[in-house]
Amino acid sequence: MRIALITARSPLPVRVEPCGESLRTASLARALARHGHRVTIYARAEDPRCPGTAILGKGVSVEHVAAGPDRPLAAEQAARHMPEFARYLTGRWQARPPDIAHAFTWTCGLAAIGAVRGSDIPVVQSFESLASAERRQPGNLDVSGCRLELEEAIGHRAAAVLAGSEDEARELARMSVPKAAIRVIPSGIDTDVYGPNGKRDTPRGRSRLIAFAPAGRISGLESLIRALASLPDAELVIVGGPDARHLPRSGPFRELQQLAHTLHVRNRVTFAGQVAQADLPDLLRSAHVMVSASPYEPAGTATLQAMACGVPAVVSAVGGQADAVIDGVTGLLVPAENPAALVQRLRTLLARPAILQAYGIAAADRARSRYSWDRIARETTATYERCMRPTPAEAERSLDDEMAELERTVDLRDDVALA
């Protein structure tokens, strides 16, 4: 099968090592290639040093597409250049089209849908995060209404929409995306890298809690620092954002430090900053518990990585975390935004080392069996194959009619100019 993956982030380590979306795309591409497929990743060129084409591994190539300025752009800004991205794809696919196009994030969904117009190439969509869900989170009221409409339109146009969790699947259904088009396929993890065997520099005298600030967001970290005040024998390591030596003079991370000082736990909070992927497994294995109080966690990748390393999780029951953690088996689920429940469950678990160890063993087993990239690739391939063999009713759907509906929602050439 010839597979086109369309992404906004290059999987190549141009400035820094790939992370987040780009790392997941690269991992999926390699796993698909191991199953015998030919994968091309089309990524918007964000750096003048990006090569035009590159080989990522056996069966996987990367093409950097000049669509807008060659620098990182916010999604709303990048959306303005998706028609240019689409035209490039259309030209490339005229001679040898892919069997399937899989777009990541809503902006790349615009490019994919524009590129396949007039062809029979199915589009599979992964949103990663939905505007309708983001908008309900504190401080996110400025999510663009145009993005909301676009995501709904893309969801209706795509042959299949891959939800990263049951939460996301329900959200898609509320957006009126046809239930038959929704498939729950979570993000995977590299179980060859993240595993329970390896260096385990566990601190003595204190229980180590580890938490993440993905993309520099501090969602839920204030609750964790407040919880630490009620756990005198525990310490908290925060991965992501600035490290302790480079905290800005103001802003959310400085406020977290000030809160820790006010609660007299400053000496038990470590701002670890950005941790290299090669060093992250050892740091995870040094922890007793992975913790998260975030009210919104679409993928829960950090939780999965910790579980794979044999670390039980005490996390809010949201998004990918709610699916990954089996309550009372691989860790504990806590109602979102319930600090009292978080403290109580952490205190109970940390006081029972045997249970903590049993949860860690079960967590590693679950992460390896359910979330390996090999399994995720097989499930994704099955979805691709289903899209390539539409039912008679699906085959009767007119692509031109659907594109007209999409363009009535928003003109892909001119109206994707979000301030």
Coordinates of C-alpha atoms in Angstrom, one line a residue:
M1 CA 0.0 0.0 0.0
R2 CA 1.2 3.5 -0.8
I3 CA 0.5 5.8 2.1
A4 CA 0.7 9.6 2.3
L5 CA 1.0 11.1 5.8
I6 CA 0.4 14.9 5.8
T7 CA 1.8 16.8 8.8
A8 CA 2.6 20.3 9.8
R9 CA 5.8 19.3 11.6
S10 CA 8.9 17.8 10.1
P11 CA 10.0 14.5 11.6
L12 CA 13.6 15.4 10.9
P13 CA 15.8 16.8 13.7
V14 CA 16.6 20.1 12.1
R15 CA 16.8 22.3 15.1
V16 CA 15.8 20.0 18.0
E17 CA 14.9 16.4 18.2
P18 CA 11.3 15.6 17.0
C19 CA 8.7 15.5 19.7
G20 CA 4.9 15.5 20.0
E21 CA 3.1 15.4 16.6
S22 CA 6.3 14.9 14.5
L23 CA 7.6 12.1 16.7
R24 CA 4.2 10.3 16.6
T25 CA 4.0 10.7 12.8
A26 CA 7.5 9.3 12.3
S27 CA 6.9 6.4 14.7
L28 CA 3.7 5.5 12.9
A29 CA 5.4 5.7 9.5
R30 CA 8.2 3.4 10.5
A31 CA 5.8 0.9 12.0
L32 CA 3.7 0.9 8.8
A33 CA 6.8 0.4 6.7
R34 CA 7.8 -2.6 8.8
H35 CA 4.5 -4.1 7.7
G36 CA 5.6 -3.7 4.1
H37 CA 3.9 -0.5 3.1
R38 CA 5.6 2.4 1.3
V39 CA 5.1 5.7 3.3
T40 CA 5.8 9.2 2.3
I41 CA 5.5 12.0 4.9
Y42 CA 4.6 15.4 3.5
A43 CA 5.6 18.1 6.0
R44 CA 5.4 21.9 5.7
A45 CA 8.9 23.3 5.4
E46 CA 9.5 25.2 8.7
D47 CA 13.2 25.8 8.4
P48 CA 15.4 26.9 5.5
R49 CA 17.7 24.1 6.3
C50 CA 15.1 21.5 5.6
P51 CA 16.1 19.3 2.6
G52 CA 13.6 19.0 -0.2
T53 CA 13.5 15.2 0.3
A54 CA 15.1 12.8 2.8
I55 CA 15.0 9.2 3.8
L56 CA 13.7 8.6 7.3
G57 CA 14.2 4.8 7.2
K58 CA 13.5 1.7 5.1
G59 CA 10.3 2.3 3.2
V60 CA 9.8 5.9 4.6
S61 CA 10.7 9.1 2.8
V62 CA 10.0 12.8 3.7
E63 CA 9.1 15.6 1.4
H64 CA 9.2 19.2 2.7
V65 CA 6.6 21.4 1.1
A66 CA 7.1 25.1 0.6
A67 CA 3.8 26.5 1.8
G68 CA 4.2 29.9 3.3
P69 CA 7.3 31.2 5.1
D70 CA 9.9 28.7 6.1
R71 CA 9.5 29.3 9.9
P72 CA 7.2 27.8 12.5
L73 CA 3.7 29.2 12.4
A74 CA 0.7 29.0 14.7
A75 CA -2.0 26.7 13.3
E76 CA -4.2 29.6 12.4
Q77 CA -1.4 31.2 10.4
A78 CA -0.4 28.0 8.7
A79 CA -4.0 27.4 7.7
R80 CA -3.7 30.4 5.3
H81 CA -1.1 28.5 3.3
M82 CA -2.9 25.1 3.1
P83 CA -4.3 25.8 -0.5
E84 CA -0.6 26.1 -1.6
F85 CA 0.2 22.8 0.3
A86 CA -2.8 21.2 -1.5
R87 CA -1.7 22.3 -4.9
Y88 CA 1.7 20.8 -4.3
L89 CA 0.2 17.4 -3.3
T90 CA -2.2 17.4 -6.3
G91 CA 0.8 17.9 -8.6
R92 CA 2.8 15.2 -7.0
W93 CA -0.1 12.7 -7.0
Q94 CA -1.1 13.1 -10.6
A95 CA 1.4 10.6 -11.9
R96 CA 1.4 8.2 -9.0
P97 CA -1.3 8.8 -6.4
P98 CA -1.2 7.2 -3.0
D99 CA -3.7 4.6 -2.0
I100 CA -4.6 6.6 1.1
A101 CA -4.0 10.0 2.5
H102 CA -3.8 10.5 6.3
A103 CA -3.8 14.0 7.6
F104 CA -2.7 15.0 11.1
T105 CA -4.3 18.1 12.7
W106 CA -7.1 20.2 11.2
T107 CA -4.8 22.4 9.1
C108 CA -3.3 19.4 7.3
G109 CA -6.9 18.1 6.9
L110 CA -7.5 21.2 4.7
A111 CA -4.5 20.4 2.6
A112 CA -5.5 16.7 2.1
I113 CA -9.1 17.4 1.2
G114 CA -8.1 20.1 -1.3
A115 CA -5.5 17.8 -2.8
V116 CA -7.8 14.8 -3.4
R117 CA -10.5 16.9 -5.1
G118 CA -11.6 15.2 -8.3
S119 CA -9.8 11.9 -7.4
D120 CA -10.9 8.8 -5.5
I121 CA -8.1 8.9 -2.9
P122 CA -9.7 8.4 0.5
V123 CA -8.7 10.8 3.3
V124 CA -8.2 9.6 6.9
Q125 CA -8.1 12.4 9.5
S126 CA -6.5 12.6 12.9
F127 CA -7.3 15.8 14.7
E128 CA -4.9 15.3 17.7
S129 CA -7.0 17.9 19.7
L130 CA -10.5 19.3 19.0
A131 CA -11.4 22.9 19.2
S132 CA -14.7 22.2 20.8
A133 CA -13.0 20.4 23.7
E134 CA -10.3 23.0 24.0
R135 CA -12.8 25.8 24.2
R136 CA -14.3 24.3 27.4
Q137 CA -10.9 24.5 29.2
P138 CA -10.1 27.4 31.4
G139 CA -8.2 30.2 29.5
N140 CA -9.1 28.8 26.0
L141 CA -12.2 30.8 25.2
D142 CA -10.4 32.4 22.3
V143 CA -10.4 29.2 20.2
S144 CA -11.5 30.4 16.7
G145 CA -15.1 29.8 15.7
C146 CA -13.8 29.3 12.2
R147 CA -11.7 26.4 13.3
L148 CA -14.7 24.8 15.0
E149 CA -16.6 24.9 11.7
L150 CA -13.6 23.7 9.7
E151 CA -13.1 20.7 12.0
E152 CA -16.7 19.7 11.7
A153 CA -16.6 20.0 7.9
I154 CA -13.4 18.0 7.7
G155 CA -14.9 15.3 9.9
H156 CA -17.9 15.0 7.6
R157 CA -15.7 14.8 4.5
A158 CA -13.1 12.3 5.7
A159 CA -13.6 8.7 4.9
A160 CA -12.5 7.9 8.5
V161 CA -11.7 9.9 11.5
L162 CA -9.3 8.4 14.0
A163 CA -10.0 9.4 17.6
G164 CA -7.2 9.1 20.1
S165 CA -9.6 8.2 23.0
E166 CA -13.1 7.3 23.8
D167 CA -13.5 10.9 25.0
E168 CA -12.6 12.2 21.6
A169 CA -14.9 9.7 19.9
R170 CA -17.8 11.0 21.9
E171 CA -16.8 14.6 21.1
L172 CA -16.7 13.8 17.4
A173 CA -20.2 12.2 17.6
R174 CA -21.4 15.5 19.3
M175 CA -20.0 17.3 16.2
S176 CA -22.3 15.0 14.1
V177 CA -19.4 13.1 12.5
P178 CA -21.0 9.9 11.4
K179 CA -20.4 7.2 14.0
A180 CA -19.5 4.7 11.3
A181 CA -16.6 6.9 10.3
I182 CA -15.1 7.1 13.8
R183 CA -12.4 4.7 14.8
V184 CA -10.7 4.8 18.3
I185 CA -7.0 4.2 17.7
P186 CA -4.7 5.7 20.4
S187 CA -1.3 7.1 20.0
G188 CA 1.4 4.5 20.4
I189 CA 4.8 4.5 22.2
D190 CA 8.1 2.9 21.4
T191 CA 8.2 -0.1 23.7
D192 CA 11.8 -0.8 22.7
V193 CA 12.8 2.5 24.3
Y194 CA 10.3 2.7 27.1
G195 CA 10.4 -0.4 29.3
P196 CA 10.9 -1.4 32.9
N197 CA 14.4 -2.8 32.4
G198 CA 17.2 -0.3 32.7
K199 CA 18.7 2.2 35.0
R200 CA 16.5 3.0 37.9
D201 CA 18.0 5.7 40.1
T202 CA 15.2 5.8 42.7
P203 CA 15.8 8.5 45.4
R204 CA 16.1 7.3 49.0
G205 CA 14.0 8.8 51.8
R206 CA 11.3 10.3 49.6
S207 CA 8.7 9.1 47.1
R208 CA 9.3 10.7 43.7
L209 CA 6.3 11.9 41.8
I210 CA 6.8 12.9 38.1
A211 CA 4.6 15.2 36.1
F212 CA 4.7 16.8 32.7
A213 CA 4.1 20.2 31.2
P214 CA 3.6 19.3 27.6
A215 CA 4.3 22.1 25.1
G216 CA 5.0 24.3 28.1
R217 CA 1.4 24.1 29.5
I218 CA 1.0 24.1 33.2
S219 CA -2.5 22.6 33.3
G220 CA -3.0 20.8 36.5
L221 CA 0.5 21.5 38.0
E222 CA -0.8 24.0 40.5
S223 CA -3.0 21.2 42.0
L224 CA 0.0 18.9 42.2
I225 CA 2.1 21.4 44.1
R226 CA -0.8 22.0 46.5
A227 CA -1.1 18.2 46.9
L228 CA 2.6 18.1 47.7
A229 CA 2.0 20.2 50.8
S230 CA -0.1 17.3 52.2
L231 CA 2.5 14.7 51.3
P232 CA 5.6 15.5 53.4
D233 CA 7.6 12.5 52.3
A234 CA 7.2 13.1 48.6
E235 CA 9.0 15.2 46.0
L236 CA 7.7 16.4 42.6
V237 CA 9.7 16.5 39.3
I238 CA 8.2 18.6 36.5
V239 CA 9.3 17.7 33.0
G240 CA 8.8 20.3 30.3
G241 CA 9.0 24.1 30.2
P242 CA 12.0 25.9 31.5
D243 CA 14.4 24.3 34.0
A244 CA 15.1 25.8 37.4
R245 CA 18.0 27.9 36.2
H246 CA 16.1 29.5 33.4
L247 CA 12.7 30.3 34.9
P248 CA 11.5 33.6 33.5
R249 CA 11.0 36.6 35.8
S250 CA 7.2 36.3 35.3
G251 CA 4.7 34.0 33.8
P252 CA 3.1 30.7 34.8
F253 CA 6.2 28.8 35.7
R254 CA 7.5 31.6 38.0
E255 CA 4.0 31.6 39.6
L256 CA 4.3 27.8 40.2
Q257 CA 7.7 28.4 41.9
Q258 CA 6.2 31.2 44.0
L259 CA 3.3 28.9 45.0
A260 CA 5.8 26.2 46.1
H261 CA 7.6 28.8 48.2
T262 CA 4.4 30.0 49.8
L263 CA 3.4 26.4 50.7
H264 CA 6.9 25.6 52.0
V265 CA 7.6 22.8 49.5
R266 CA 10.0 24.7 47.2
N267 CA 12.9 22.3 48.2
R268 CA 10.7 19.4 47.1
V269 CA 9.9 20.7 43.6
T270 CA 12.3 20.2 40.7
F271 CA 11.8 22.0 37.4
A272 CA 13.7 19.6 35.2
G273 CA 13.0 21.5 31.9
Q274 CA 13.3 19.8 28.5
V275 CA 14.6 16.3 28.9
A276 CA 16.1 14.6 25.8
Q277 CA 14.2 11.6 24.5
A278 CA 17.3 9.4 25.2
D279 CA 17.3 10.4 28.9
L280 CA 13.6 10.3 29.5
P281 CA 13.2 6.5 30.2
D282 CA 15.9 6.6 33.0
L283 CA 14.2 9.6 34.6
L284 CA 10.8 7.9 34.4
R285 CA 12.1 4.7 36.0
S286 CA 13.4 6.8 38.9
A287 CA 9.8 7.8 39.8
H288 CA 7.4 6.0 42.2
V289 CA 4.3 7.4 40.6
M290 CA 3.3 9.3 37.4
V291 CA 0.9 12.1 38.3
S292 CA -1.4 14.3 36.3
A293 CA -4.2 16.6 37.4
S294 CA -4.8 18.0 33.9
P295 CA -8.5 18.5 33.0
Y296 CA -7.7 17.9 29.3
E297 CA -5.2 15.3 28.0
P298 CA -6.1 14.1 24.5
A299 CA -3.4 11.5 24.0
G300 CA -1.9 10.9 27.4
T301 CA 1.5 10.0 25.9
A302 CA 3.5 10.9 28.9
T303 CA 1.3 8.6 31.1
L304 CA 1.8 5.8 28.6
Q305 CA 5.6 6.2 28.5
A306 CA 5.7 6.1 32.3
M307 CA 3.5 3.1 32.5
A308 CA 5.7 1.3 29.9
C309 CA 8.7 2.0 32.3
G310 CA 6.8 0.2 35.1
V311 CA 5.6 3.3 36.8
P312 CA 2.0 3.3 38.1
A313 CA -0.1 6.3 37.3
V314 CA -2.4 8.5 39.4
V315 CA -4.1 10.7 36.9
S316 CA -7.2 12.6 36.1
A317 CA -9.8 10.5 34.3
V318 CA -9.8 12.4 31.0
G319 CA -8.9 11.7 27.4
G320 CA -6.2 9.1 26.6
Q321 CA -5.4 8.8 30.3
A322 CA -8.9 7.5 31.1
D323 CA -8.4 4.7 28.5
A324 CA -4.8 3.8 29.4
V325 CA -5.1 3.5 33.2
I326 CA -7.2 0.6 34.5
D327 CA -8.3 1.9 37.9
G328 CA -7.1 -0.3 40.7
V329 CA -4.9 -2.4 38.3
T330 CA -2.3 -0.2 36.6
G331 CA -2.8 2.9 38.7
L332 CA -5.6 5.1 40.0
L333 CA -8.0 7.4 38.2
V334 CA -9.1 10.6 39.9
P335 CA -12.1 12.8 39.0
A336 CA -10.8 15.9 37.1
E337 CA -10.4 19.0 39.2
N338 CA -10.8 17.2 42.5
P339 CA -7.7 18.0 44.5
A340 CA -8.9 16.3 47.7
A341 CA -9.4 13.0 45.9
L342 CA -6.0 13.3 44.3
V343 CA -4.3 13.8 47.7
Q344 CA -6.2 10.9 49.3
R345 CA -5.4 8.5 46.5
L346 CA -1.7 9.4 46.4
R347 CA -1.4 9.1 50.2
T348 CA -3.0 5.7 50.2
L349 CA -0.9 4.4 47.3
L350 CA 2.4 5.7 48.6
A351 CA 1.8 4.0 52.0
R352 CA 1.4 0.6 50.3
P353 CA 4.7 -0.3 48.6
A354 CA 3.5 -3.8 47.6
I355 CA 0.5 -2.4 45.8
L356 CA 2.7 0.2 44.2
Q357 CA 5.0 -2.5 42.8
A358 CA 2.0 -4.6 41.6
Y359 CA 0.5 -1.6 39.8
G360 CA 3.9 -0.9 38.1
I361 CA 4.2 -4.5 36.8
A362 CA 0.6 -4.4 35.4
A363 CA 1.2 -0.9 33.9
A364 CA 4.2 -2.1 31.9
D365 CA 2.3 -5.1 30.7
R366 CA -0.7 -3.0 29.5
A367 CA 1.5 -0.4 27.8
R368 CA 3.4 -3.0 25.9
S369 CA 0.4 -5.1 24.9
R370 CA -2.0 -2.3 23.9
Y371 CA 0.1 0.7 22.9
S372 CA 3.1 -0.7 20.9
W373 CA 3.5 1.0 17.6
D374 CA 3.3 -2.4 15.9
R375 CA -0.3 -2.9 17.2
I376 CA -1.3 0.7 16.4
A377 CA 0.1 0.3 12.8
R378 CA -2.0 -2.9 12.4
E379 CA -5.2 -1.2 13.5
T380 CA -4.5 1.9 11.4
T381 CA -3.8 -0.3 8.3
A382 CA -7.2 -2.1 8.9
T383 CA -8.9 1.3 8.8
Y384 CA -7.0 2.3 5.6
E385 CA -8.1 -0.9 3.9
R386 CA -11.7 -0.4 5.0
C387 CA -11.7 3.1 3.5
M388 CA -10.3 1.7 0.2
R389 CA -13.3 -0.7 0.0
P390 CA -16.3 1.5 0.6
T391 CA -19.8 0.1 1.0
P392 CA -22.1 0.7 -2.0
A393 CA -23.8 3.5 -0.1
E394 CA -20.5 5.2 0.6
A395 CA -19.4 4.8 -3.0
E396 CA -22.5 6.7 -4.2
R397 CA -21.4 9.8 -2.2
S398 CA -20.4 12.6 -4.6
L399 CA -17.0 14.1 -3.9
D400 CA -18.0 17.2 -5.8
D401 CA -21.1 17.7 -3.7
E402 CA -19.1 17.2 -0.5
M403 CA -16.5 19.7 -1.5
A404 CA -19.2 22.2 -2.4
E405 CA -20.6 21.7 1.1
L406 CA -17.2 22.2 2.6
E407 CA -16.5 25.4 0.6
R408 CA -19.9 26.8 1.6
T409 CA -18.7 26.4 5.2
V410 CA -15.5 28.3 4.5
D411 CA -13.7 29.1 1.2
L412 CA -10.5 27.2 1.4
R413 CA -8.7 29.7 -0.8
D414 CA -9.5 32.9 0.9
D415 CA -11.5 32.6 4.1
V416 CA -8.9 30.5 6.1
A417 CA -7.3 33.8 7.2
L418 CA -7.7 33.5 10.9
A419 CA -6.4 36.4 12.9

